[in-house]
Short mmCIF file of C-alpha atoms in Angstrom, two decimals:
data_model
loop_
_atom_site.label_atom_id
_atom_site.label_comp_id
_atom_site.label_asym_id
_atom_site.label_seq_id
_atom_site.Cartn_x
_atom_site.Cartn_y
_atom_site.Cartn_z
CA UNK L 1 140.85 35.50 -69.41
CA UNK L 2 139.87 38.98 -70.43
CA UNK L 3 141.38 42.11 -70.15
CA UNK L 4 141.47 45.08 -71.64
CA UNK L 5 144.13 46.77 -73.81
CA UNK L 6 144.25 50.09 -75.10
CA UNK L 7 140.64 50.20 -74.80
CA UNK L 8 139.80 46.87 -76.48
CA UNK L 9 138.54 43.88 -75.47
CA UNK L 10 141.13 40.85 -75.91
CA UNK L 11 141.47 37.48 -74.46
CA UNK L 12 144.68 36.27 -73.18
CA UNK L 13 145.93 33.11 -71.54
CA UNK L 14 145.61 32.94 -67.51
CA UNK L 15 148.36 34.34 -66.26
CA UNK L 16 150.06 35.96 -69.31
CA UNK L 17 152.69 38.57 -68.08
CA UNK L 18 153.43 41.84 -69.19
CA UNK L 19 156.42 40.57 -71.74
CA UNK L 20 154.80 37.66 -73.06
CA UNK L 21 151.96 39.90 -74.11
CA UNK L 22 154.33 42.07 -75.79
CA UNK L 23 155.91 39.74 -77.78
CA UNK L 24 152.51 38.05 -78.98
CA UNK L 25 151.85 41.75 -80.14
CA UNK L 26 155.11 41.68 -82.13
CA UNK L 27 156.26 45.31 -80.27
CA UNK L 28 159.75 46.38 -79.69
CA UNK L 29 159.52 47.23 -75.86
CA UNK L 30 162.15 49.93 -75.89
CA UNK L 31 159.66 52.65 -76.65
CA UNK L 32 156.38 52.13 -75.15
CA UNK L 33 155.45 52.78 -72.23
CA UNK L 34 152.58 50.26 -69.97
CA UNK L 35 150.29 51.14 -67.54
CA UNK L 36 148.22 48.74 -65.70
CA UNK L 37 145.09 50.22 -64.11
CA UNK L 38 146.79 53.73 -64.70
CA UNK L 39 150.16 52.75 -63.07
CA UNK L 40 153.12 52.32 -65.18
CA UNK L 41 155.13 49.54 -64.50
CA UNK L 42 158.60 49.53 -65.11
CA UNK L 43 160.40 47.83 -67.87
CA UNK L 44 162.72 45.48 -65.78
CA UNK L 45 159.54 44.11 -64.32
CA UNK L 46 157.47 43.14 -67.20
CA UNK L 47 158.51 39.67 -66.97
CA UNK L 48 157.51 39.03 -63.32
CA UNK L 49 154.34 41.01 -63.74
CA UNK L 50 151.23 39.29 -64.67
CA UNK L 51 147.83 40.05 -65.50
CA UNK L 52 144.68 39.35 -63.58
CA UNK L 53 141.05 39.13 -65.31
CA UNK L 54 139.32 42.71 -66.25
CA UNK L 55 143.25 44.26 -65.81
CA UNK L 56 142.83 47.60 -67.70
CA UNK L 57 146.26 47.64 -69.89
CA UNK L 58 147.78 50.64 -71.95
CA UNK L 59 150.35 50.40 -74.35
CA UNK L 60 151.77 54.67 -75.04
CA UNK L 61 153.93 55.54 -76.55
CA UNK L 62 155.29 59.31 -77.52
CA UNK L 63 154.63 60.39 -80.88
CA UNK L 64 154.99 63.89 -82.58
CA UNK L 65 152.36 66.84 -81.67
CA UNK L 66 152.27 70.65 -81.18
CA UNK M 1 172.98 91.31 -72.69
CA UNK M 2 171.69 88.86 -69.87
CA UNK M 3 167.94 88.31 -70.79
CA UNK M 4 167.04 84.35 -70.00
CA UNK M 5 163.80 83.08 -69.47
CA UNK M 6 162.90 81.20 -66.70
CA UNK M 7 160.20 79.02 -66.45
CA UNK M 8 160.51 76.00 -63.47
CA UNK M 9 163.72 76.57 -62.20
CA UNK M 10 165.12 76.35 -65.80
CA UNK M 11 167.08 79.48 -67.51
CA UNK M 12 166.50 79.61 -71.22
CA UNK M 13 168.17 81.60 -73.91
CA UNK M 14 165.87 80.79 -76.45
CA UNK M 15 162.59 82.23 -76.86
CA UNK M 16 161.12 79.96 -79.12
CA UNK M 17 159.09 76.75 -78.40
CA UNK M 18 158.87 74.35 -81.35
CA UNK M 19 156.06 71.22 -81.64
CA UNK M 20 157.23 68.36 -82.99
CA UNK M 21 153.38 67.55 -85.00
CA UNK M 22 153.24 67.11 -88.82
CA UNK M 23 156.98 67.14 -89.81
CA UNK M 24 156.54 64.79 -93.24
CA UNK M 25 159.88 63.43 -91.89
CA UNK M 26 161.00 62.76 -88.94
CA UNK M 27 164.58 63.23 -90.03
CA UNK M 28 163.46 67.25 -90.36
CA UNK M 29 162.79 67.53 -86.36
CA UNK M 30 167.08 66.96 -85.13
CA UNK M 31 167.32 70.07 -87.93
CA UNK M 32 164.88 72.08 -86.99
CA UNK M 33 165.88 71.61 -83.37
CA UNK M 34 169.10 72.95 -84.42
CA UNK M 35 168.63 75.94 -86.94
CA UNK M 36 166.06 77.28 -84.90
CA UNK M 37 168.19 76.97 -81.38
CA UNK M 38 165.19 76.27 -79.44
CA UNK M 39 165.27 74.55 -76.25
CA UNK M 40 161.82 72.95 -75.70
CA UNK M 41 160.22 70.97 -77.71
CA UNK M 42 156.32 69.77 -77.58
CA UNK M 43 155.30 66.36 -77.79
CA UNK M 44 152.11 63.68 -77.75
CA UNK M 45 151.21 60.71 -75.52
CA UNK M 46 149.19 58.08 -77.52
CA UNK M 47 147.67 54.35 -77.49
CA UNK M 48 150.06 51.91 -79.49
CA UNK M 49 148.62 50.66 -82.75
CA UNK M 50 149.45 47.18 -82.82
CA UNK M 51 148.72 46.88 -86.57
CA UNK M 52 151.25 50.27 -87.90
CA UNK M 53 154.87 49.81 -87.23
CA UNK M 54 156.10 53.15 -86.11
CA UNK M 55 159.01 55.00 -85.83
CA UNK M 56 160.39 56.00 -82.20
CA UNK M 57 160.39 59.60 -82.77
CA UNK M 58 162.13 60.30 -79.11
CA UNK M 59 165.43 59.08 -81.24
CA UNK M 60 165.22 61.99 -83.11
CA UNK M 61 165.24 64.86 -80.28
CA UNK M 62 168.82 65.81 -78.97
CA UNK M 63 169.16 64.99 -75.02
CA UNK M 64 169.98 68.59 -74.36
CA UNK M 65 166.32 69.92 -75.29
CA UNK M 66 163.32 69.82 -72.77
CA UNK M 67 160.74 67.58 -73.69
CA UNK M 68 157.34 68.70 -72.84
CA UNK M 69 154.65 66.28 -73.33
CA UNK M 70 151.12 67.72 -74.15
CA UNK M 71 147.74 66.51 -72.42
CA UNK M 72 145.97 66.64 -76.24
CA UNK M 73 143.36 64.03 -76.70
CA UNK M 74 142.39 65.20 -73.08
CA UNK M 75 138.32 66.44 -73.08
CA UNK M 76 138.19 67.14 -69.26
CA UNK M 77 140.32 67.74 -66.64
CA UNK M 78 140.80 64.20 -65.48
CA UNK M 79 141.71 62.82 -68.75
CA UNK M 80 144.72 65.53 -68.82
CA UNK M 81 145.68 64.81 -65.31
CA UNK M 82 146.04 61.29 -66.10
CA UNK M 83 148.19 61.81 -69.34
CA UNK M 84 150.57 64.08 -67.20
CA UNK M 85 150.76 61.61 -64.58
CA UNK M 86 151.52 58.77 -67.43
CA UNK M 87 153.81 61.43 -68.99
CA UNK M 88 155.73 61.86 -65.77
CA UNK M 89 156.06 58.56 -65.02
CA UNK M 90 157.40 57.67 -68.50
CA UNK M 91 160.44 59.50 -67.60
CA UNK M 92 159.80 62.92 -70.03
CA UNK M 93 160.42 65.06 -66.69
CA UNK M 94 157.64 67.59 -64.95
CA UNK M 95 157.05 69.55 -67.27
CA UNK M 96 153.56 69.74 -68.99
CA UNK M 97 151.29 71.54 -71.40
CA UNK M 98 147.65 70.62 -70.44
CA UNK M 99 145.67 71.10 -73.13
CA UNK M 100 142.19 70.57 -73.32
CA UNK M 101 139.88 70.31 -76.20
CA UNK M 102 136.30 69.36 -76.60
CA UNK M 103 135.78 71.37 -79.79
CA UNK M 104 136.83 69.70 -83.13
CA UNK M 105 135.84 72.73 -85.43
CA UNK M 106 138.08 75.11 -84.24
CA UNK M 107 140.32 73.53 -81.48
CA UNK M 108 139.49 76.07 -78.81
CA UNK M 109 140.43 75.11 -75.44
CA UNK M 110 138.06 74.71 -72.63
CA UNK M 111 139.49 76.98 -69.91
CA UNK M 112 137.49 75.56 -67.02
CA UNK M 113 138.38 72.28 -67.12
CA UNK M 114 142.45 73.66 -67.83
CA UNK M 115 141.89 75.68 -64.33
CA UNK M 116 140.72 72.44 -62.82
CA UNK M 117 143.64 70.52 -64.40
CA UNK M 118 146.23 73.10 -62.76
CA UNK M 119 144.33 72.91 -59.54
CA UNK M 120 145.81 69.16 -58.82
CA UNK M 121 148.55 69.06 -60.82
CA UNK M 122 149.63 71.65 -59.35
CA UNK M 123 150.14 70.07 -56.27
CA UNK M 124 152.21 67.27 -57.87
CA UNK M 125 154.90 69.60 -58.48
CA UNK M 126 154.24 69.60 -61.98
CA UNK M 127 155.56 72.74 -63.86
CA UNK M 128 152.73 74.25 -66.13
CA UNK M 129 152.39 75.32 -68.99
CA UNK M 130 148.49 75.73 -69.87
CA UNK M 131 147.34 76.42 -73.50
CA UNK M 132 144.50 79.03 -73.05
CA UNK M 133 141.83 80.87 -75.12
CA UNK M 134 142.76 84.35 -73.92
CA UNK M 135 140.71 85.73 -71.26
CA UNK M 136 142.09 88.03 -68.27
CA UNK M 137 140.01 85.84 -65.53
CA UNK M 138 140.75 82.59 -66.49
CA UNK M 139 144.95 83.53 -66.99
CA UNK M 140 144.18 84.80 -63.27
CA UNK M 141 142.42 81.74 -62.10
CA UNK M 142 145.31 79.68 -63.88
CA UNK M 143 148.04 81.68 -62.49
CA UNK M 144 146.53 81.38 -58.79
CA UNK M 145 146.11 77.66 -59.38
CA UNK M 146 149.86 77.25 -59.87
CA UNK M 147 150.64 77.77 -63.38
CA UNK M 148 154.26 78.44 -64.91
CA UNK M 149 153.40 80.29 -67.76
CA UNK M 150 150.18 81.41 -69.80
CA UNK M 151 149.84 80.31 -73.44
CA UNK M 152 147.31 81.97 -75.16
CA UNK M 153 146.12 81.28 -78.62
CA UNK M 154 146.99 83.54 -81.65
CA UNK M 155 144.67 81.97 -83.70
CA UNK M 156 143.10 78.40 -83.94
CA UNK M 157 145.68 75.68 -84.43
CA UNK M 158 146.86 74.85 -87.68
CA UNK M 159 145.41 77.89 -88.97
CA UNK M 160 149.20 80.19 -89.74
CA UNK M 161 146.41 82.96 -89.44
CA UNK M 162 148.89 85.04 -87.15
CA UNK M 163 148.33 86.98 -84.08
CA UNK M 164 144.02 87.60 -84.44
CA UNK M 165 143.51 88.13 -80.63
CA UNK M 166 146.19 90.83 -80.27
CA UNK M 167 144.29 92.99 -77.72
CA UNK M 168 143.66 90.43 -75.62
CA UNK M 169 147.29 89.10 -75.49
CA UNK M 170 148.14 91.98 -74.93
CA UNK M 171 145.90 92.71 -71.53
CA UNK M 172 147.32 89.68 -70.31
CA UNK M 173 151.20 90.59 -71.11
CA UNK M 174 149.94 93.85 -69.03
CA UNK M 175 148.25 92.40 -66.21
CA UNK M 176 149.37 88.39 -65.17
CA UNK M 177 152.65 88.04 -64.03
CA UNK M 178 153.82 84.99 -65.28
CA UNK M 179 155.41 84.59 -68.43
CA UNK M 180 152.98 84.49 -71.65
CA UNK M 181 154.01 82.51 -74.65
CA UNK M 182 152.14 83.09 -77.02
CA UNK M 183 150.88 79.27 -78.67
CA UNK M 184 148.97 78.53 -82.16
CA UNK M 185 148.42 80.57 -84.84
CA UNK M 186 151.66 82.43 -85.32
CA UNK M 187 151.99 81.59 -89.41
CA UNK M 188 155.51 83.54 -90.67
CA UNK M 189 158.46 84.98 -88.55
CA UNK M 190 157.23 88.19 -88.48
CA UNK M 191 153.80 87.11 -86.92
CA UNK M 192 156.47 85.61 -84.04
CA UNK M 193 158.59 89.26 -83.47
CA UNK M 194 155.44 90.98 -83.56
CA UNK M 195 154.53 88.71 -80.35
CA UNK M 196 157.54 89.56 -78.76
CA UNK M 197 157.70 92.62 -79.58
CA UNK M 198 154.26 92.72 -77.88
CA UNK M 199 156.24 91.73 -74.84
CA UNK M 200 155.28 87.84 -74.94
CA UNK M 201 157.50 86.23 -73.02
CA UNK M 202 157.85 83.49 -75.77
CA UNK M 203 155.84 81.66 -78.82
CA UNK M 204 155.62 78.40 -79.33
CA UNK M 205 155.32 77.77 -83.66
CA UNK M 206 154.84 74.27 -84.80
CA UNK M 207 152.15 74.42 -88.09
CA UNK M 208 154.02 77.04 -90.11
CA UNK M 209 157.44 75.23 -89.70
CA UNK M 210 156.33 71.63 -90.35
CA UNK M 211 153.96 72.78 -93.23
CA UNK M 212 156.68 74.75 -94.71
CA UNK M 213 158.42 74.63 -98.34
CA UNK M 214 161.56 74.38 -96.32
CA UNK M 215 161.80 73.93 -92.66
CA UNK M 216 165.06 74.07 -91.71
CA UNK M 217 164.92 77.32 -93.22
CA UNK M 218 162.00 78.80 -92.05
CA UNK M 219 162.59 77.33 -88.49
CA UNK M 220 166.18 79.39 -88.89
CA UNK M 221 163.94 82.70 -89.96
CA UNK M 222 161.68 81.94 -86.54
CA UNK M 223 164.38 81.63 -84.21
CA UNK M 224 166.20 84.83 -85.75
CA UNK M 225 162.81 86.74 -85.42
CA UNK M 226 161.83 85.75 -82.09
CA UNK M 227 165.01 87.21 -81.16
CA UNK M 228 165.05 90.09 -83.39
CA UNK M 229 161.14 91.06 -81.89
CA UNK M 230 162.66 90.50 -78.21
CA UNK M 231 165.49 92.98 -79.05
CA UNK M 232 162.68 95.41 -80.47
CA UNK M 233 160.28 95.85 -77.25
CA UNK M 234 163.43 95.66 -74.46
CA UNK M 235 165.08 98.68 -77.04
CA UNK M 236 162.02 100.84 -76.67
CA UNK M 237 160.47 101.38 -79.79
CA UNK M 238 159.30 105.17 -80.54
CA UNK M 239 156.43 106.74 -80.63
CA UNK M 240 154.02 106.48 -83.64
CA UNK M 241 152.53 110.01 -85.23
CA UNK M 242 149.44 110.94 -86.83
CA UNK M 243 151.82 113.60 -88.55
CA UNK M 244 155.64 113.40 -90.05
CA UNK M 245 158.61 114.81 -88.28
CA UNK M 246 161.73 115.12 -90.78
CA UNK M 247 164.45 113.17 -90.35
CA UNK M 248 166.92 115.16 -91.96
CA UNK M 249 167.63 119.23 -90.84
CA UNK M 250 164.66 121.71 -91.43
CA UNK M 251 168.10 124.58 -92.69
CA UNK M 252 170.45 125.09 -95.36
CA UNK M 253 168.67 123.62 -97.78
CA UNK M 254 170.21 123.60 -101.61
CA UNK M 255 167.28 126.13 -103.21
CA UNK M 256 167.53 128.40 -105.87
CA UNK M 257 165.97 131.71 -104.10
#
């Protein structure tokens, strides 16, 4: 299925969940921060979360600025 | 001598804001924090790139400073009330600096869509702190709307071309009452007394520390100068004189005749 992360277009197994797509991204998950369709979803439940076709997914995290 | 700011419920003793953007090190920002004894501390919200492996610069900021996340990359007032609601959510607490910024040449911010931004965040119980281009009836429309503070520009950001749109700063020191910090531009230590002794409320200095020789030194100078310049306008300063009035006795002087 499709969705979309961080503004991109990438296709994922059915039924991925929020973890396993982490981990196929090789990120350390204690300093991001995901939203899915602009509401952030804790870390405890990105293993019982999972993604649904055209889900819009961001991946933040907080970086240096003025 | 009691003389905190308060800004959301929160007493500070320091007067100086520092951003965390363009330290060469990250290692730099726990020492900066530290010589410069300043109490907030600016940061960004951005997309993960899945192909850099980056640093997790929250490790480097001590728990006892306030983290204020900044609504930059915003271009309209939506886009910066989503980042503060992301922001929020993320656990960096309510405070916020919406910033909004269609101009890439200079950086300027676009005032009407900040009064918009204020407008609903507002409501969220968000405190505010917007960054401004500094005009009396926008401050006033932003300080209706629910704003904490006003941060007007100095000078474009980046630039360490000091405090160019005095005059203006100053009508708002004079006339909104809400604290003004004064945000971008301020270039050396002195620049950042001369706000305060203005009357700003506070300045907020990130370009001329990071960019500096030394900025653990230099972010010591800023912190001693904002305090020095606060010292200076609640003291009183003189008058100034077109002519000069001795400063030693007009009599007895030693003369021959």
């Amino acid at each position: 299925m499709f969705v979309k992360i961080c503004g991109a277009e990438f296709q994922i197994p059915e039924a991925s969940s929020l973890q396993e797509l982490i981990e196929s991204k090789n990120l350390s998950g204690t300093s991001i921060i995901i939203a899915v369709n602009d509401n952030i979803i804790r870390r405890e439940l990105w293993n019982n979360t999972k993604l649904n076709p055209n889900d819009n997914v961001e991946i933040i995290r907080i970086v240096s600025g003025g | 001598m009691d003389d905190k700011l308060e800004i959301g419920g929160i007493q500070l003793n320091s007067r100086l804001f520092v951003g965390t953007g363009k330290f060469s090190d990250y290692h730099l920002i726990p020492e900066v924090i530290r010589a410069s004894k300043t109490q907030v501390v600016t940061v960004a919200l951005r997309r993960v790139d899945f192909d850099i492996k980056e640093e997790n610069m929250l490790e480097y900021l001590p728990k006892n400073v306030i983290v204020m996340p900044n609504t930059s990359g915003a271009r309209n007032s939506a886009e910066a009330v989503r980042i503060a609601r992301i922001a929020r959510e993320a656990g960096c607490g309510n405070w916020i600096k919406v910033e909004v910024i269609n101009d890439q040449k200079y950086l300027l911010p676009d005032n009407f869509e900040t009064i918009k931004a204020i407008e609903i965040l507002a409501k969220e119980g968000f405190v505010i702190l917007p960054y401004m281009s500094p005009d009396l009836e926008a401050a006033k429309r932003m300080a209706n709307a629910g704003a904490a503070a006003i941060m007007p520009l100095g000078a474009p950001i980046g630039t360490n071309r000091g405090i160019r749109t005095k005059e203006l700063i100053q009508i708002l020191i004079s006339e909104i009452n809400l604290p003004i910090i004064v945000d971008a531009g301020i270039g050396r230590p002195s620049e950042a007394a001369e706000a305060m002794e203005m009357g700003a409320a506070a300045v907020l200095v990130n370009t001329a520390i990071a960019t500096a020789d030394n900025p653990v030194l230099i972010a010591e100078a800023f912190g001693q100068a904002v305090e020095a310049g606060r010292k200076a306008y609640l003291a009183g300063p003189g008058a100034t004189r077109q002519f000069a009035s001795a400063s030693s006795p007009l009599t007895g002087f030693l003369r021959n005749g």
